[in-house]
Short mmCIF file of C-alpha atoms in Angstrom, two decimals:
data_model
loop_
_atom_site.label_atom_id
_atom_site.label_comp_id
_atom_site.label_asym_id
_atom_site.label_seq_id
_atom_site.Cartn_x
_atom_site.Cartn_y
_atom_site.Cartn_z
CA MET X 266 0.00 0.00 0.00
CA PHE X 267 0.62 3.29 -0.13
CA ASN X 268 3.46 4.67 2.26
CA ARG X 269 1.93 5.37 5.36
CA THR X 270 4.44 5.03 9.63
CA SER X 271 4.76 4.34 13.53
CA LEU X 272 5.95 7.03 15.94
CA GLN X 273 7.06 6.16 19.43
CA ALA X 274 10.15 8.16 20.30
CA ALA X 275 9.84 11.82 21.22
CA ALA X 276 10.26 14.12 18.24
CA ALA X 277 13.38 16.24 18.10
CA LEU X 278 12.73 19.90 17.38
CA ALA X 279 15.33 21.63 15.26
CA SER X 280 14.72 25.37 15.39
CA ILE X 281 16.30 27.21 12.55
CA SER X 282 15.80 30.69 14.06
CA LEU X 283 13.49 32.59 16.36
CA VAL X 284 11.56 35.30 14.58
CA SER X 285 7.90 36.06 14.18
CA GLY X 286 5.81 33.62 12.11
CA CYS X 287 3.62 34.01 9.09
CA GLY X 288 1.47 36.78 10.49
CA MET X 289 -1.45 35.60 8.39
CA PHE X 290 -4.07 36.33 11.06
CA SER X 291 -5.08 39.22 13.26
CA GLU X 292 -3.34 39.56 16.65
CA ALA X 293 -6.81 39.91 18.15
CA GLU X 294 -7.58 36.29 17.28
CA SER X 295 -6.67 33.67 19.88
CA ALA X 296 -4.53 30.76 18.73
CA GLY X 297 -7.49 28.39 18.89
CA GLU X 298 -9.59 30.63 16.62
CA GLN X 299 -7.09 30.75 13.80
CA ARG X 300 -6.81 28.60 10.71
CA ILE X 301 -3.69 26.70 9.75
CA VAL X 302 -2.57 26.16 6.15
CA VAL X 303 -0.77 22.87 5.49
CA GLY X 304 0.92 21.89 2.25
CA THR X 305 1.44 18.31 1.08
CA THR X 306 2.26 16.37 -2.07
CA SER X 307 -0.07 13.57 -0.88
CA SER X 308 -3.46 14.25 -2.43
CA PRO X 309 -6.49 11.94 -2.03
CA THR X 310 -7.39 9.53 -4.79
CA THR X 311 -10.98 9.22 -3.57
CA LEU X 312 -13.40 10.75 -1.08
CA ASP X 313 -15.07 7.42 -0.31
CA PRO X 314 -13.43 5.28 2.41
CA ALA X 315 -14.68 2.09 0.75
CA ALA X 316 -12.19 2.67 -2.06
CA ALA X 317 -9.18 3.90 -0.12
CA TRP X 318 -6.08 1.99 0.87
CA ASP X 319 -3.72 4.87 0.17
CA ASN X 320 -2.89 8.53 0.85
CA SER X 321 -6.58 9.40 1.06
CA TRP X 322 -6.30 8.34 4.70
CA GLU X 323 -4.70 11.72 5.48
CA LEU X 324 -7.96 13.51 4.81
CA PHE X 325 -10.19 10.78 6.24
CA ARG X 326 -8.56 10.81 9.67
CA ASN X 327 -9.61 14.43 10.09
CA VAL X 328 -13.20 14.30 8.84
CA PHE X 329 -14.38 10.78 9.73
CA GLN X 330 -14.42 8.77 12.93
CA THR X 331 -13.45 5.16 13.45
CA LEU X 332 -14.60 2.95 16.32
CA VAL X 333 -11.10 2.99 17.78
CA SER X 334 -8.13 5.13 16.88
CA PHE X 335 -4.61 6.14 17.86
CA PRO X 336 -4.57 9.27 20.02
CA THR X 337 -1.21 11.01 20.24
CA GLY X 338 1.26 8.90 22.17
CA SER X 339 -0.66 5.64 21.78
CA THR X 340 0.57 2.67 19.78
CA THR X 341 -2.44 0.49 20.57
CA PRO X 342 -6.02 1.26 19.52
CA GLN X 343 -7.95 3.43 21.95
CA SER X 344 -11.58 4.54 22.14
CA ASP X 345 -12.79 6.92 19.43
CA ALA X 346 -16.49 6.51 18.56
CA ALA X 347 -16.82 3.51 20.88
CA ASP X 348 -15.37 1.54 23.76
CA CYS X 349 -14.27 -1.84 22.39
CA LYS X 350 -12.75 -5.07 23.61
CA PHE X 351 -12.52 -8.77 22.88
CA SER X 352 -15.27 -10.49 24.86
CA ASP X 353 -13.69 -13.94 24.60
CA THR X 354 -10.28 -15.42 25.33
CA ALA X 355 -9.68 -16.65 21.78
CA SER X 356 -9.62 -13.20 20.10
CA ARG X 357 -12.60 -14.06 17.89
CA ILE X 358 -15.43 -11.91 19.30
CA PHE X 359 -14.84 -8.16 19.31
CA GLU X 360 -17.55 -6.03 20.92
CA CYS X 361 -17.98 -2.25 20.68
CA LYS X 362 -20.27 0.06 22.65
CA LEU X 363 -20.85 3.39 20.91
CA HIS X 364 -20.68 6.58 22.91
CA GLU X 365 -24.00 8.31 23.55
CA GLY X 366 -25.30 11.03 21.29
CA LEU X 367 -23.08 10.49 18.26
CA LYS X 368 -24.16 12.24 15.08
CA PHE X 369 -22.89 12.74 11.59
CA SER X 370 -22.14 16.32 10.56
CA ASN X 371 -25.50 16.49 8.73
CA GLY X 372 -27.36 15.77 11.98
CA HIS X 373 -28.17 12.11 11.25
CA VAL X 374 -27.71 9.65 14.10
CA LEU X 375 -24.58 7.50 14.18
CA ASP X 376 -25.80 4.21 15.64
CA ALA X 377 -24.90 0.52 15.56
CA LYS X 378 -26.68 -0.01 12.25
CA ALA X 379 -24.59 2.75 10.67
CA VAL X 380 -21.43 1.03 11.90
CA GLN X 381 -22.56 -2.30 10.46
CA TYR X 382 -23.50 -0.61 7.19
CA SER X 383 -20.14 1.18 6.92
CA ILE X 384 -18.05 -1.98 7.22
CA GLU X 385 -20.34 -4.25 5.21
CA ARG X 386 -20.41 -1.88 2.23
CA ILE X 387 -16.62 -2.13 2.05
CA ARG X 388 -16.99 -5.87 1.63
CA LYS X 389 -19.92 -5.61 -0.77
CA ILE X 390 -18.36 -3.04 -3.09
CA ASP X 391 -14.97 -4.79 -2.87
CA VAL X 392 -12.95 -2.25 -4.84
CA GLU X 393 -9.90 -3.78 -6.51
CA GLY X 394 -6.90 -2.86 -4.37
CA GLY X 395 -9.26 -1.43 -1.77
CA PRO X 396 -9.58 -1.95 1.98
CA ASN X 397 -11.66 -5.13 1.80
CA GLY X 398 -8.32 -6.89 1.70
CA MET X 399 -7.89 -5.96 5.37
CA LEU X 400 -11.06 -7.76 6.47
CA GLY X 401 -10.09 -11.34 5.72
CA SER X 402 -10.66 -12.49 9.31
CA LEU X 403 -14.15 -10.94 9.58
CA ASP X 404 -17.03 -13.45 9.46
CA LYS X 405 -20.10 -11.36 10.29
CA ILE X 406 -21.30 -8.25 12.10
CA GLU X 407 -24.21 -8.20 14.55
CA THR X 408 -26.04 -5.31 16.19
CA VAL X 409 -27.28 -6.09 19.69
CA ASP X 410 -29.00 -2.75 20.25
CA ASP X 411 -28.72 0.84 19.00
CA ARG X 412 -25.27 1.26 20.50
CA THR X 413 -23.73 -2.23 20.56
CA VAL X 414 -21.92 -3.88 17.64
CA VAL X 415 -20.33 -7.33 17.69
CA PHE X 416 -17.73 -8.47 15.17
CA ARG X 417 -17.43 -12.25 14.87
CA LEU X 418 -14.19 -13.44 13.32
CA ASN X 419 -13.57 -16.65 11.39
CA LYS X 420 -10.26 -17.23 13.17
CA PRO X 421 -8.34 -15.74 16.10
CA ASP X 422 -7.06 -12.31 15.10
CA ALA X 423 -5.77 -10.00 17.80
CA THR X 424 -4.81 -7.49 15.10
CA PHE X 425 -8.47 -6.85 14.21
CA PRO X 426 -8.71 -3.75 16.48
CA PHE X 427 -5.74 -2.30 14.59
CA VAL X 428 -7.63 -2.81 11.32
CA LEU X 429 -10.68 -1.03 12.72
CA ALA X 430 -8.43 1.87 13.74
CA THR X 431 -7.33 2.55 10.16
CA PRO X 432 -9.06 5.40 8.30
CA ALA X 433 -10.19 2.76 5.78
CA MET X 434 -12.81 1.75 8.36
CA SER X 435 -14.25 5.28 8.62
CA LEU X 436 -17.90 5.42 9.63
CA VAL X 437 -20.28 6.78 6.99
CA ASP X 438 -23.93 7.84 6.93
CA PRO X 439 -26.12 5.16 5.25
CA ALA X 440 -28.36 7.94 3.89
CA GLU X 441 -25.45 9.50 2.01
CA TYR X 442 -23.38 6.49 0.89
CA PRO X 443 -24.85 3.82 -1.44
CA ALA X 444 -24.64 0.25 -0.18
CA ASP X 445 -23.42 -1.28 -3.44
CA LYS X 446 -21.38 1.43 -5.15
CA LEU X 447 -19.09 4.33 -4.37
CA ARG X 448 -20.40 7.79 -3.65
CA GLU X 449 -19.85 9.91 -6.76
CA ASP X 450 -21.18 13.41 -5.98
CA GLY X 451 -17.83 14.77 -4.78
CA GLU X 452 -19.19 15.34 -1.28
CA LEU X 453 -18.14 13.87 2.06
CA THR X 454 -20.15 13.33 5.26
CA GLY X 455 -18.49 12.17 8.45
CA SER X 456 -18.56 12.58 12.22
CA GLY X 457 -14.92 13.48 12.78
CA PRO X 458 -13.21 16.56 14.22
CA TYR X 459 -13.69 18.63 11.05
CA VAL X 460 -16.26 19.16 8.32
CA LEU X 461 -15.11 19.30 4.71
CA ASP X 462 -16.52 22.63 3.53
CA GLU X 463 -14.90 22.63 0.11
CA TYR X 464 -12.75 20.27 -1.89
CA VAL X 465 -11.02 21.07 -5.16
CA GLU X 466 -9.29 17.99 -6.55
CA ARG X 467 -5.49 18.23 -6.54
CA ASP X 468 -5.75 21.80 -5.26
CA ARG X 469 -7.13 22.17 -1.72
CA ALA X 470 -9.45 20.97 1.03
CA GLU X 471 -11.12 23.44 3.40
CA LEU X 472 -11.82 22.03 6.88
CA THR X 473 -13.70 23.72 9.72
CA LYS X 474 -14.56 22.47 13.19
CA ASN X 475 -17.43 20.00 13.34
CA PRO X 476 -19.84 21.47 15.93
CA THR X 477 -21.43 18.06 16.69
CA TYR X 478 -18.15 16.16 17.11
CA LYS X 479 -17.77 13.88 20.13
CA GLY X 480 -14.38 12.22 20.28
CA PHE X 481 -10.88 12.31 21.70
CA ALA X 482 -9.44 15.05 19.45
CA ASP X 483 -8.69 18.33 21.22
CA ARG X 484 -8.84 20.78 18.33
CA LYS X 485 -6.30 23.54 18.80
CA ASN X 486 -7.28 25.58 15.74
CA ALA X 487 -10.46 26.84 14.12
CA GLY X 488 -9.87 24.91 10.94
CA VAL X 489 -7.31 23.83 8.39
CA THR X 490 -6.72 24.48 4.72
CA ILE X 491 -4.84 21.62 3.08
CA ARG X 492 -3.11 22.62 -0.13
CA TYR X 493 -2.10 19.89 -2.55
CA PHE X 494 1.10 20.42 -4.55
CA GLU X 495 2.27 18.49 -7.60
CA GLY X 496 5.85 18.48 -6.32
CA SER X 497 7.94 19.37 -3.31
CA GLU X 498 9.74 22.36 -4.85
CA PRO X 499 6.66 24.62 -5.17
CA MET X 500 5.53 23.47 -1.72
CA VAL X 501 8.81 24.50 -0.07
CA THR X 502 8.74 27.78 -1.98
CA ALA X 503 5.23 28.43 -0.64
CA LEU X 504 6.47 27.77 2.90
CA LYS X 505 9.39 30.16 2.55
CA ASN X 506 7.08 32.79 1.03
CA LYS X 507 4.71 32.40 4.04
CA GLU X 508 1.85 31.24 1.80
CA ILE X 509 1.48 28.08 3.91
CA ASP X 510 2.24 27.44 7.58
CA ALA X 511 3.56 23.87 7.42
CA THR X 512 4.42 21.03 5.06
CA TYR X 513 3.72 17.35 5.41
CA ARG X 514 4.81 14.52 3.09
CA GLY X 515 6.93 15.13 0.06
CA LEU X 516 10.15 16.74 1.31
CA THR X 517 13.21 15.32 -0.45
CA ALA X 518 16.44 14.54 1.39
CA GLU X 519 18.05 17.54 -0.31
CA GLU X 520 15.28 19.83 0.89
CA VAL X 521 15.53 18.54 4.45
CA VAL X 522 19.27 19.18 4.49
CA ASP X 523 18.71 22.62 2.99
CA LEU X 524 16.10 23.51 5.62
CA GLN X 525 18.54 22.48 8.35
CA SER X 526 21.07 25.05 7.12
CA ASP X 527 21.38 28.61 8.43
CA LYS X 528 20.56 30.30 5.13
CA LYS X 529 18.84 33.65 5.45
CA GLU X 530 15.86 32.36 3.47
CA ASN X 531 15.27 29.79 6.25
CA GLU X 532 14.80 32.38 8.96
CA GLY X 533 11.54 31.89 10.80
CA LEU X 534 11.28 28.21 9.88
CA GLN X 535 11.60 25.07 11.96
CA LEU X 536 11.95 21.38 11.23
CA VAL X 537 10.46 18.60 13.35
CA GLU X 538 12.08 15.20 12.90
CA SER X 539 10.40 11.97 14.01
CA PRO X 540 11.32 8.33 13.52
CA GLY X 541 9.20 6.63 10.89
CA SER X 542 8.27 3.08 10.03
CA ASP X 543 8.27 3.33 6.24
CA ILE X 544 10.76 0.71 5.08
CA ARG X 545 12.62 -0.15 1.87
CA TYR X 546 13.82 -3.61 0.96
CA LEU X 547 14.89 -5.87 -1.90
CA VAL X 548 12.72 -8.74 -3.11
CA PHE X 549 14.46 -11.86 -4.39
CA ASN X 550 12.34 -13.83 -6.84
CA ALA X 551 13.07 -17.52 -6.26
CA LYS X 552 11.57 -18.38 -9.67
CA ASP X 553 14.69 -16.91 -11.25
CA PRO X 554 17.30 -19.69 -11.66
CA VAL X 555 20.19 -17.51 -10.44
CA ILE X 556 18.59 -15.81 -7.46
CA ALA X 557 16.93 -19.12 -6.50
CA LYS X 558 20.36 -20.18 -5.21
CA ALA X 559 20.46 -19.32 -1.51
CA PRO X 560 24.25 -18.65 -1.52
CA VAL X 561 23.74 -15.89 -4.11
CA ARG X 562 21.16 -14.19 -1.91
CA LYS X 563 23.31 -14.61 1.19
CA ALA X 564 26.36 -13.18 -0.56
CA ILE X 565 24.37 -10.06 -1.47
CA ALA X 566 23.23 -9.76 2.15
CA GLN X 567 26.86 -10.11 3.24
CA LEU X 568 28.06 -7.30 0.96
CA ILE X 569 25.57 -4.45 1.28
CA ASP X 570 26.75 -1.56 3.44
CA ARG X 571 23.57 0.10 4.69
CA ASP X 572 25.38 3.01 6.36
CA GLU X 573 26.99 3.98 3.07
CA LEU X 574 23.67 3.53 1.31
CA VAL X 575 21.65 5.89 3.50
CA ASN X 576 24.45 8.46 3.71
CA LYS X 577 25.04 8.66 -0.03
CA ALA X 578 21.47 8.32 -1.29
CA TYR X 579 19.50 9.89 1.57
CA GLN X 580 22.00 12.18 3.30
CA GLY X 581 21.13 10.89 6.75
CA THR X 582 17.37 11.28 6.39
CA ALA X 583 16.97 7.51 6.75
CA GLU X 584 18.61 4.89 8.97
CA PRO X 585 19.89 1.36 8.34
CA LEU X 586 17.41 -1.47 8.87
CA TYR X 587 18.38 -5.04 9.75
CA SER X 588 14.95 -6.66 10.04
CA MET X 589 11.63 -6.33 8.23
CA ILE X 590 10.12 -4.99 11.46
CA PRO X 591 11.40 -1.43 11.95
CA LYS X 592 12.74 0.14 15.08
CA GLY X 593 9.93 1.29 17.38
CA ILE X 594 7.68 -1.72 16.71
CA VAL X 595 7.50 -4.65 19.16
CA GLY X 596 9.41 -7.54 17.61
CA HIS X 597 12.13 -5.41 15.98
CA THR X 598 15.52 -7.09 15.91
CA THR X 599 18.90 -6.67 14.21
CA GLU X 600 18.82 -10.25 12.95
CA PHE X 601 20.45 -9.56 9.57
CA LEU X 602 23.32 -7.75 11.30
CA ASP X 603 23.62 -10.49 13.90
CA ARG X 604 23.70 -13.17 11.22
CA PHE X 605 25.91 -11.54 8.60
CA GLY X 606 27.88 -8.99 10.61
CA GLU X 607 29.62 -6.06 8.96
CA PRO X 608 29.91 -5.99 5.14
CA SER X 609 32.69 -8.32 4.04
CA THR X 610 33.87 -9.25 0.55
CA ALA X 611 35.93 -12.11 1.98
CA LYS X 612 32.92 -13.69 3.69
CA ALA X 613 30.74 -13.22 0.61
CA ARG X 614 33.40 -14.84 -1.56
CA ALA X 615 33.58 -17.80 0.82
CA ILE X 616 29.79 -18.24 0.66
CA LEU X 617 29.86 -18.37 -3.14
CA ARG X 618 32.95 -20.54 -3.41
CA GLN X 619 31.50 -23.09 -1.01
CA ALA X 620 28.54 -23.37 -3.40
CA GLY X 621 30.89 -23.85 -6.38
CA ILE X 622 30.26 -20.34 -7.78
CA THR X 623 33.58 -18.95 -9.01
CA GLU X 624 32.59 -16.46 -11.72
CA PRO X 625 30.98 -13.05 -11.11
CA VAL X 626 27.21 -13.43 -10.78
CA GLU X 627 25.27 -11.41 -13.33
CA LEU X 628 21.94 -10.02 -12.14
CA THR X 629 19.48 -7.28 -13.09
CA PHE X 630 18.05 -5.08 -10.33
CA TRP X 631 14.76 -3.32 -11.06
CA PHE X 632 13.29 -0.22 -9.41
CA THR X 633 10.45 2.23 -9.91
CA THR X 634 11.07 5.71 -11.28
CA ASP X 635 8.05 7.50 -9.85
CA ARG X 636 6.75 6.00 -6.60
CA TYR X 637 9.34 6.56 -3.89
CA GLY X 638 11.06 9.74 -5.01
CA SER X 639 14.07 10.71 -7.06
CA ALA X 640 16.55 9.31 -4.50
CA THR X 641 15.55 5.76 -5.50
CA ALA X 642 17.83 5.98 -8.56
CA LEU X 643 20.71 7.09 -6.31
CA GLU X 644 19.96 4.20 -3.94
CA PHE X 645 20.16 1.59 -6.68
CA ALA X 646 23.26 3.17 -8.17
CA GLU X 647 24.91 2.76 -4.77
CA LEU X 648 23.76 -0.85 -4.49
CA LYS X 649 25.28 -1.55 -7.90
CA ARG X 650 28.53 0.22 -6.96
CA GLN X 651 28.92 -1.82 -3.78
CA LEU X 652 28.18 -5.19 -5.38
CA ASP X 653 30.27 -4.55 -8.50
CA ALA X 654 33.20 -3.30 -6.37
CA SER X 655 33.38 -6.70 -4.68
CA GLY X 656 34.25 -8.37 -7.98
CA LEU X 657 31.70 -11.04 -7.15
CA PHE X 658 28.73 -9.52 -9.01
CA LYS X 659 27.93 -7.70 -12.22
CA ILE X 660 24.73 -5.75 -11.70
CA THR X 661 22.62 -4.21 -14.44
CA LEU X 662 20.07 -1.59 -13.38
CA LYS X 663 16.70 -1.20 -15.07
CA SER X 664 13.65 0.85 -14.12
CA LYS X 665 10.06 1.53 -15.07
CA PRO X 666 7.20 3.73 -13.86
CA TRP X 667 5.32 2.10 -10.99
CA LYS X 668 2.31 0.81 -12.94
CA GLN X 669 4.53 -0.84 -15.53
CA LEU X 670 6.84 -2.26 -12.86
CA GLN X 671 3.83 -3.77 -11.08
CA ALA X 672 2.79 -5.62 -14.21
CA GLY X 673 6.26 -7.14 -14.45
CA PHE X 674 6.69 -8.39 -10.90
CA LYS X 675 3.18 -9.87 -10.96
CA THR X 676 4.33 -12.17 -13.75
CA GLY X 677 7.66 -13.00 -12.11
CA GLU X 678 9.66 -11.04 -14.68
CA TYR X 679 12.29 -9.58 -12.32
CA PRO X 680 14.95 -11.55 -10.43
CA VAL X 681 15.53 -8.70 -7.95
CA PHE X 682 13.44 -5.60 -7.42
CA GLY X 683 13.04 -2.84 -4.87
CA ARG X 684 9.89 -2.25 -2.88
CA GLY X 685 8.73 0.00 -0.07
CA TRP X 686 6.19 -0.58 2.66
CA SER X 687 4.23 1.72 4.89
CA PRO X 688 2.22 -0.15 7.51
CA ASP X 689 -1.53 -0.17 7.70
CA PHE X 690 -1.16 -0.26 11.48
CA PRO X 691 1.73 -0.24 14.00
CA ASP X 692 1.98 -3.94 14.78
CA ALA X 693 4.71 -6.42 13.85
CA ASP X 694 2.14 -8.61 12.10
CA ASN X 695 1.78 -5.97 9.40
CA PHE X 696 5.49 -6.19 8.57
CA ILE X 697 5.57 -10.00 8.29
CA ALA X 698 2.21 -11.42 7.22
CA PRO X 699 1.84 -9.45 3.93
CA PHE X 700 5.12 -10.83 2.57
CA VAL X 701 4.86 -14.55 3.22
CA GLY X 702 2.68 -17.29 1.81
CA LYS X 703 1.72 -18.28 -1.70
CA ASP X 704 -0.45 -15.24 -2.44
CA ASN X 705 1.50 -12.46 -0.76
CA VAL X 706 1.44 -8.79 -1.76
CA LEU X 707 4.76 -9.13 -3.60
CA GLN X 708 3.40 -11.63 -6.15
CA THR X 709 6.50 -13.77 -5.50
CA PRO X 710 5.39 -16.82 -3.51
CA TYR X 711 7.39 -17.27 -0.30
CA GLU X 712 6.36 -20.49 1.39
CA SER X 713 7.37 -20.59 5.06
CA PRO X 714 5.18 -23.00 7.05
CA ARG X 715 6.98 -22.11 10.28
CA ILE X 716 5.79 -18.51 9.90
CA THR X 717 2.40 -18.91 8.23
CA GLN X 718 1.18 -22.04 10.01
CA GLU X 719 2.75 -21.65 13.44
CA LEU X 720 4.12 -18.24 14.45
CA LEU X 721 1.49 -15.94 12.92
CA PRO X 722 -1.56 -17.97 14.07
CA LYS X 723 -0.04 -18.24 17.55
CA SER X 724 0.60 -14.51 17.79
CA ARG X 725 -2.90 -13.64 16.61
CA ARG X 726 -4.45 -15.46 19.55
CA GLU X 727 -2.74 -13.05 21.94
CA SER X 728 -4.56 -9.74 22.48
CA ASP X 729 -1.65 -8.40 24.55
CA ARG X 730 0.56 -7.42 21.63
CA GLY X 731 3.53 -6.77 23.86
CA ALA X 732 3.54 -10.47 24.73
CA VAL X 733 4.16 -11.68 21.17
CA ALA X 734 7.62 -10.21 20.67
CA ARG X 735 9.33 -13.62 20.73
CA ASP X 736 7.04 -14.99 18.01
CA PHE X 737 8.10 -12.21 15.67
CA GLU X 738 11.74 -12.45 16.65
CA GLU X 739 11.58 -16.10 15.58
CA ALA X 740 9.93 -15.07 12.32
CA GLU X 741 12.79 -12.66 11.70
CA GLU X 742 15.28 -15.48 12.33
CA VAL X 743 13.55 -17.57 9.66
CA MET X 744 13.52 -14.66 7.20
CA ALA X 745 17.21 -13.92 7.75
CA GLN X 746 18.02 -17.58 7.17
CA ASP X 747 15.98 -17.68 3.94
CA VAL X 748 17.02 -14.22 2.65
CA ARG X 749 14.01 -13.98 0.36
CA LEU X 750 13.65 -10.35 1.41
CA LEU X 751 16.51 -8.02 2.34
CA PRO X 752 15.64 -5.00 4.52
CA LEU X 753 17.68 -1.91 3.68
CA TRP X 754 16.50 1.15 5.59
CA GLN X 755 13.66 2.85 7.43
CA GLY X 756 12.71 6.44 6.92
CA LYS X 757 12.47 9.46 9.15
CA LEU X 758 9.54 11.86 9.05
CA TYR X 759 9.84 15.61 8.74
CA ILE X 760 7.40 18.43 9.21
CA ALA X 761 8.67 21.84 8.17
CA SER X 762 6.75 24.81 9.45
CA SER X 763 6.75 28.47 10.29
CA GLU X 764 8.24 28.93 13.73
CA ASP X 765 5.04 30.28 15.25
CA ILE X 766 3.31 26.94 14.59
CA GLY X 767 3.11 24.59 17.55
CA GLY X 768 2.00 20.98 17.89
CA ALA X 769 3.90 19.52 14.93
CA GLU X 770 5.73 17.08 17.18
CA ARG X 771 2.33 15.66 18.28
CA ALA X 772 0.56 15.78 14.95
CA LEU X 773 1.57 12.38 13.51
CA ASP X 774 -0.29 9.31 14.74
CA PRO X 775 1.33 5.83 14.73
CA GLN X 776 0.16 5.35 11.13
CA THR X 777 1.94 8.64 10.32
CA VAL X 778 -1.38 10.18 9.38
CA MET X 779 -1.49 13.90 10.14
CA GLN X 780 -3.80 14.80 13.01
CA MET X 781 -4.48 18.37 11.91
CA TRP X 782 -6.17 19.26 15.18
CA GLU X 783 -2.83 19.28 17.02
CA LEU X 784 -1.49 22.21 14.98
CA ASN X 785 -1.85 25.69 16.45
CA ARG X 786 -0.47 29.18 16.10
CA ARG X 787 1.39 30.18 19.21
CA ALA X 788 -0.15 33.27 20.76
CA SER X 789 3.18 35.04 21.35
CA TRP X 790 6.91 34.51 21.71
#
């Protein structure tokens, strides 16, 4: 899915200078009565939650409610529209009690039937590539009374509350959203912190406070204007020209480094850095006769220098990753570092020689030109440099736009290709389960009975997610032994803003979705 991340460490605030901010509003207005203007390169692809498993979540989090959510500082689902819990010990019956008096922004009642309707229409419409793919463990939904909803699962699944906390499971008004097709009038009706007053596709969204909202969000502004930019350069220019107050999503590594400098044009700006859980990795297609040889995969794992990679391609705006589960998520390990140690040509050569491979291994590495940013080409150039320099490999680089690349890896065309992953929710399961099994999201079957038949089912019976760390550590051990996937790095998140804007360090939830209500204009300095 699209790149969406988990925040657990405290954000580090890097103030570039201390001068007055944008000055876009009257001094007579209190901070809570002022609007904030946020720029992003991440525009929605749809206004209907039943179709969205992508960047549309950014808007949805701010205008819809979900039954449970991730308030600032929480990495486990907490009450939003309802109080929820598993009512059995097998993690198969999940019960939610709606809060009293909930209404949609149009005044219609938000009751148990509306909840049932919202989730069932996702399954009924079943948009290709849409969020129905997240509901595989759901058997049926029952309404006990006007405020009580029961989800019955077809197998133990302690991650189900995390699924319900995603913006994909936003609650919609049955009177406004058709049961068997997507809403097509360009309007949006929710019960979240804000009301969408105006939306101009690929241009802007105007949000104002929802007067009937009942939820956990403490709105620290009167409303938000989200401006959508085609690229990061005009967005950063708008920030420096005080046309917007903050940026989110889309800053390149070069722009981050530039904003950290003491240039005069950066006066009055600040940069908030937070750890992210977006990851990048290589996929090894075992259908290819060369990469099917485990020693070839292990030799590559033995050679790659992740520190050099992130420094050269990403200028320190990412950090090395040695497991598929990133730092900050329960179950994270450094298993690939523990197993292979520091990069070593001698060890890689020994691995190949032991397998009878004495000539340089020729391979083609594929990457996308338009999904993960311009630094992807630099990343793969560095991978090629490192592997070629060993004398053990001859790497050819090829690339395609994302849609064309997708078509190729679905048919097993590429021996090695690069992918990225942004989690649907901050749980280790979401960094392991999608990549294993016959029909995984990578379209390259990776059969691992130990993971799919033992470790994952066992972990999903445990509702205390902190208690499953060892299961995922064992899964990482299996993956490092197989080397079917090779983790490379995890990203960092940056919000650039005018220095009179507060709350940026609290604005990103564990899915790295922007909680616009946290942003505010400081009253004075």
